[in-house]
Amino acid sequence: AQSVAQPEDQVNVAEGNPLTVKCTYSVSGNPYLFWYVQYPNRGLQFLLKYITGDNLVKGSYGFEAEFNKSQTSFHLKKPSALVSDSALYFCAVREGDKIIFGKGTRLHILP
Amino acid sequence: EAQVTQNPRYLITVTGKKLTVTCSQNMNHEYMSWYRQDPGLGLRQIYYSMNVEVTDKGDVPEGYKVSRKEKRNFPLILESPSPNQTSLYFCASSLSPDRGWYEQYFGPGTRLTVT
């Protein structure tokens, strides 16, 4: 069974509109969840994580994510998209001592 | 500056010719890991290390070797590269999971082509 799924290969959003990048997970026990971003020709950069506590997690560059245990989801959100947010976004989950990444979602912010 | 460095950044080689990709971090991190990134498959973990002399297989370890003789270094070895190992490789490090799960710091990547 896939530990983490990103159901959308690509998401297009107009600049200034809110954005959501979806992630669902499937792990036993308490999930440890992460979002990373990859800009062209760069390594991955950490955005935010959920370990425990508040279901709404705030991270870098104005991004936030909502942990929903009943829906086993950890969607990434931003209230107002910028063209510079265009990048490849990865959701990841801890599984034992390993980190399992989703396949990534390419976010295009249209001017 | 806190960073993870990888060398080389680009490498074109031929089938069967042994190669090593180096990875070094200056943050005194215990946990280090290697990933490969392929279109449509995302990042897949090859090997990881919880600390010096402690390594374990990730999801796609076949055809790769690693060693962790020093805390800062975690080289990836391809004893006999094959074309299906053509990929973009990332090294990453973080604090020990024993202290809680922390974000990983990624290197800039090594683009490997095996012909």
CSV table of C-alpha atoms in Angstrom, one decimal:
chain,number,residue,atom,x,y,z
A,1,ALA,CA,0.0,0.0,0.0
A,2,GLN,CA,1.2,3.4,-0.9
A,3,SER,CA,2.2,5.4,2.2
A,4,VAL,CA,1.6,8.8,0.7
A,5,ALA,CA,-0.3,9.9,-2.4
A,6,GLN,CA,-0.5,13.2,-4.3
A,7,PRO,CA,-3.5,12.7,-6.5
A,8,GLU,CA,-2.7,15.7,-8.8
A,9,ASP,CA,0.3,15.7,-11.1
A,10,GLN,CA,-0.3,19.4,-11.9
A,11,VAL,CA,-2.3,22.3,-10.4
A,12,ASN,CA,-2.9,25.6,-12.1
A,13,VAL,CA,-3.9,28.6,-10.1
A,14,ALA,CA,-4.2,32.3,-11.1
A,15,GLU,CA,-2.0,34.7,-9.2
A,16,GLY,CA,-3.7,36.1,-6.2
A,17,ASN,CA,-6.1,33.2,-5.8
A,18,PRO,CA,-5.9,30.7,-3.0
A,19,LEU,CA,-4.1,27.4,-3.7
A,20,THR,CA,-4.3,23.9,-2.4
A,21,VAL,CA,-2.0,21.0,-3.1
A,22,LYS,CA,-3.4,17.7,-1.9
A,23,CYS,CA,-1.8,14.9,0.0
A,24,THR,CA,-3.2,11.8,1.6
A,25,TYR,CA,-1.3,9.3,3.7
A,26,SER,CA,-1.6,5.7,5.0
A,27,VAL,CA,0.6,4.8,7.9
A,28,SER,CA,0.1,3.0,11.1
A,29,GLY,CA,0.4,4.9,14.3
A,30,ASN,CA,0.8,8.6,14.6
A,31,PRO,CA,1.8,10.2,11.3
A,32,TYR,CA,4.8,12.5,10.9
A,33,LEU,CA,4.1,14.5,7.8
A,34,PHE,CA,6.2,17.0,5.8
A,35,TRP,CA,6.0,19.3,2.8
A,36,TYR,CA,9.0,20.1,0.6
A,37,VAL,CA,9.4,22.4,-2.4
A,38,GLN,CA,11.8,22.0,-5.3
A,39,TYR,CA,12.5,25.0,-7.5
A,40,PRO,CA,14.0,24.3,-11.0
A,41,ASN,CA,17.5,22.9,-10.9
A,42,ARG,CA,17.6,23.0,-7.1
A,43,GLY,CA,17.5,20.5,-4.3
A,44,LEU,CA,14.4,20.2,-2.1
A,45,GLN,CA,13.7,22.8,0.6
A,46,PHE,CA,11.7,22.1,3.7
A,47,LEU,CA,8.4,24.0,4.0
A,48,LEU,CA,6.6,22.7,7.1
A,49,LYS,CA,5.9,19.6,9.2
A,50,TYR,CA,3.2,18.1,11.4
A,51,ILE,CA,4.3,16.0,14.3
A,52,THR,CA,1.7,16.6,16.9
A,53,GLY,CA,-0.5,19.5,18.2
A,54,ASP,CA,-2.5,22.0,16.2
A,55,ASN,CA,-4.0,20.6,13.1
A,56,LEU,CA,-3.1,23.8,11.2
A,57,VAL,CA,0.6,24.1,10.7
A,58,LYS,CA,2.3,27.3,9.4
A,59,GLY,CA,5.5,27.1,7.4
A,60,SER,CA,7.8,29.1,5.2
A,61,TYR,CA,6.9,31.5,2.4
A,62,GLY,CA,3.3,31.9,3.8
A,63,PHE,CA,2.4,28.3,3.3
A,64,GLU,CA,0.3,26.3,5.7
A,65,ALA,CA,-1.1,22.8,5.9
A,66,GLU,CA,-4.1,21.3,7.5
A,67,PHE,CA,-3.8,17.9,9.1
A,68,ASN,CA,-7.1,15.9,9.0
A,69,LYS,CA,-6.9,12.6,10.8
A,70,SER,CA,-10.4,11.4,9.8
A,71,GLN,CA,-9.7,12.0,6.1
A,72,THR,CA,-5.9,11.0,6.5
A,73,SER,CA,-5.0,14.1,4.6
A,74,PHE,CA,-2.4,16.8,4.9
A,75,HIS,CA,-3.2,19.4,2.2
A,76,LEU,CA,-0.9,22.3,1.6
A,77,LYS,CA,-2.5,25.7,1.3
A,78,LYS,CA,-1.7,29.4,0.7
A,79,PRO,CA,-4.3,32.2,0.8
A,80,SER,CA,-2.9,34.2,-2.1
A,81,ALA,CA,-0.6,32.6,-4.7
A,82,LEU,CA,2.4,34.3,-6.2
A,83,VAL,CA,4.0,33.6,-9.6
A,84,SER,CA,7.2,32.7,-7.6
A,85,ASP,CA,5.4,29.8,-5.9
A,86,SER,CA,5.5,27.9,-9.2
A,87,ALA,CA,7.5,24.8,-8.4
A,88,LEU,CA,7.3,21.1,-7.7
A,89,TYR,CA,5.9,20.2,-4.3
A,90,PHE,CA,6.4,17.0,-2.4
A,91,CYS,CA,4.5,15.5,0.5
A,92,ALA,CA,6.4,13.1,2.7
A,93,VAL,CA,5.6,10.8,5.6
A,94,ARG,CA,7.7,9.0,8.1
A,95,GLU,CA,7.5,5.2,7.9
A,96,GLY,CA,9.6,3.6,10.6
A,97,ASP,CA,13.1,5.0,10.1
A,98,LYS,CA,12.4,5.8,6.5
A,99,ILE,CA,10.9,8.8,4.8
A,100,ILE,CA,8.5,8.1,2.0
A,101,PHE,CA,7.9,10.8,-0.6
A,102,GLY,CA,4.9,11.3,-2.8
A,103,LYS,CA,5.3,11.6,-6.6
A,104,GLY,CA,5.1,15.3,-6.5
A,105,THR,CA,2.7,18.0,-7.8
A,106,ARG,CA,3.8,20.6,-10.2
A,107,LEU,CA,2.2,24.0,-9.3
A,108,HIS,CA,1.8,26.6,-12.0
A,109,ILE,CA,0.8,30.1,-10.9
A,110,LEU,CA,-0.5,32.0,-13.9
A,111,PRO,CA,0.1,35.8,-14.1
B,1,GLU,CA,27.0,28.2,6.2
B,2,ALA,CA,25.0,25.1,6.9
B,3,GLN,CA,25.0,22.9,3.8
B,4,VAL,CA,25.0,19.5,2.2
B,5,THR,CA,27.5,19.2,-0.6
B,6,GLN,CA,27.6,16.6,-3.4
B,7,ASN,CA,30.2,15.8,-6.0
B,8,PRO,CA,30.2,15.6,-8.9
B,9,ARG,CA,27.1,17.6,-9.9
B,10,TYR,CA,27.0,16.0,-13.3
B,11,LEU,CA,28.4,12.7,-14.4
B,12,ILE,CA,28.3,10.7,-17.7
B,13,THR,CA,29.7,7.2,-17.5
B,14,VAL,CA,29.5,3.9,-19.2
B,15,THR,CA,27.9,0.6,-18.1
B,16,GLY,CA,30.0,-1.3,-15.6
B,17,LYS,CA,32.5,1.4,-14.7
B,18,LYS,CA,32.5,1.8,-10.9
B,19,LEU,CA,31.7,5.2,-9.6
B,20,THR,CA,31.3,7.0,-6.3
B,21,VAL,CA,29.2,10.1,-5.5
B,22,THR,CA,30.3,11.9,-2.4
B,23,CYS,CA,28.1,13.6,0.1
B,24,SER,CA,29.2,15.7,3.0
B,25,GLN,CA,27.3,17.8,5.6
B,26,ASN,CA,28.7,20.3,8.1
B,27,MET,CA,25.7,20.4,10.6
B,28,ASN,CA,26.8,17.4,12.7
B,29,HIS,CA,23.6,15.6,11.7
B,30,GLU,CA,23.2,11.9,12.6
B,31,TYR,CA,20.7,10.9,9.9
B,32,MET,CA,21.8,10.9,6.3
B,33,SER,CA,20.1,9.5,3.3
B,34,TRP,CA,20.3,9.0,-0.5
B,35,TYR,CA,17.4,9.4,-2.9
B,36,ARG,CA,16.9,9.1,-6.6
B,37,GLN,CA,14.4,11.3,-8.4
B,38,ASP,CA,12.8,10.0,-11.6
B,39,PRO,CA,10.0,11.6,-13.6
B,40,GLY,CA,6.6,10.4,-12.5
B,41,LEU,CA,8.1,8.4,-9.6
B,42,GLY,CA,9.0,11.3,-7.3
B,43,LEU,CA,11.8,10.7,-4.8
B,44,ARG,CA,12.7,7.2,-3.7
B,45,GLN,CA,15.0,6.4,-0.8
B,46,ILE,CA,18.0,4.3,-1.7
B,47,TYR,CA,19.8,3.9,1.6
B,48,TYR,CA,19.8,5.8,4.9
B,49,SER,CA,22.1,5.9,7.9
B,50,MET,CA,21.0,6.6,11.5
B,51,ASN,CA,24.6,7.3,12.6
B,52,VAL,CA,28.2,6.3,12.0
B,53,GLU,CA,28.6,2.6,11.0
B,54,VAL,CA,24.8,2.2,10.9
B,55,THR,CA,23.2,1.9,7.5
B,56,ASP,CA,20.0,0.4,6.2
B,57,LYS,CA,18.2,-0.2,2.9
B,58,GLY,CA,15.5,2.2,1.7
B,59,ASP,CA,13.0,1.3,-1.0
B,60,VAL,CA,15.3,0.9,-4.0
B,61,PRO,CA,18.7,-0.3,-2.8
B,62,GLU,CA,19.5,-2.8,-5.6
B,63,GLY,CA,22.7,-1.9,-7.4
B,64,TYR,CA,23.9,0.6,-4.8
B,65,LYS,CA,26.3,0.5,-1.8
B,66,VAL,CA,26.9,3.0,0.9
B,67,SER,CA,29.3,3.5,3.9
B,68,ARG,CA,29.3,5.7,6.9
B,69,LYS,CA,32.7,5.8,8.4
B,70,GLU,CA,32.6,9.4,9.5
B,71,LYS,CA,29.6,11.3,10.7
B,72,ARG,CA,29.9,14.0,8.1
B,73,ASN,CA,30.3,11.8,5.0
B,74,PHE,CA,27.9,9.4,3.3
B,75,PRO,CA,29.2,8.3,-0.2
B,76,LEU,CA,27.0,6.4,-2.6
B,77,ILE,CA,28.8,3.7,-4.6
B,78,LEU,CA,27.7,2.1,-7.9
B,79,GLU,CA,29.9,-0.9,-8.3
B,80,SER,CA,28.6,-1.7,-11.8
B,81,PRO,CA,26.3,1.0,-13.1
B,82,SER,CA,23.6,0.2,-15.6
B,83,PRO,CA,21.5,2.5,-17.8
B,84,ASN,CA,18.5,2.1,-15.5
B,85,GLN,CA,20.5,3.9,-12.8
B,86,THR,CA,20.4,7.1,-14.9
B,87,SER,CA,18.7,9.5,-12.6
B,88,LEU,CA,19.0,12.6,-10.5
B,89,TYR,CA,20.4,11.8,-7.1
B,90,PHE,CA,20.0,13.7,-3.8
B,91,CYS,CA,21.8,13.4,-0.5
B,92,ALA,CA,20.0,14.7,2.6
B,93,SER,CA,20.8,15.0,6.3
B,94,SER,CA,18.9,15.7,9.5
B,95,LEU,CA,19.1,15.5,13.2
B,96,SER,CA,18.6,12.1,14.7
B,97,PRO,CA,15.1,10.7,14.6
B,98,ASP,CA,15.7,9.5,18.1
B,99,ARG,CA,15.3,13.1,19.1
B,100,GLY,CA,12.2,13.6,17.1
B,101,TRP,CA,11.6,13.9,13.4
B,102,TYR,CA,13.2,16.9,11.9
B,103,GLU,CA,13.4,18.4,8.5
B,104,GLN,CA,16.0,17.1,6.1
B,105,TYR,CA,18.5,19.4,4.4
B,106,PHE,CA,19.1,18.4,0.8
B,107,GLY,CA,22.2,18.7,-1.4
B,108,PRO,CA,22.0,20.3,-4.8
B,109,GLY,CA,21.8,17.0,-6.7
B,110,THR,CA,23.9,14.8,-9.0
B,111,ARG,CA,22.7,14.1,-12.4
B,112,LEU,CA,24.0,10.8,-13.5
B,113,THR,CA,23.8,9.4,-17.0
B,114,VAL,CA,24.9,5.8,-17.7
B,115,THR,CA,25.3,4.9,-21.4
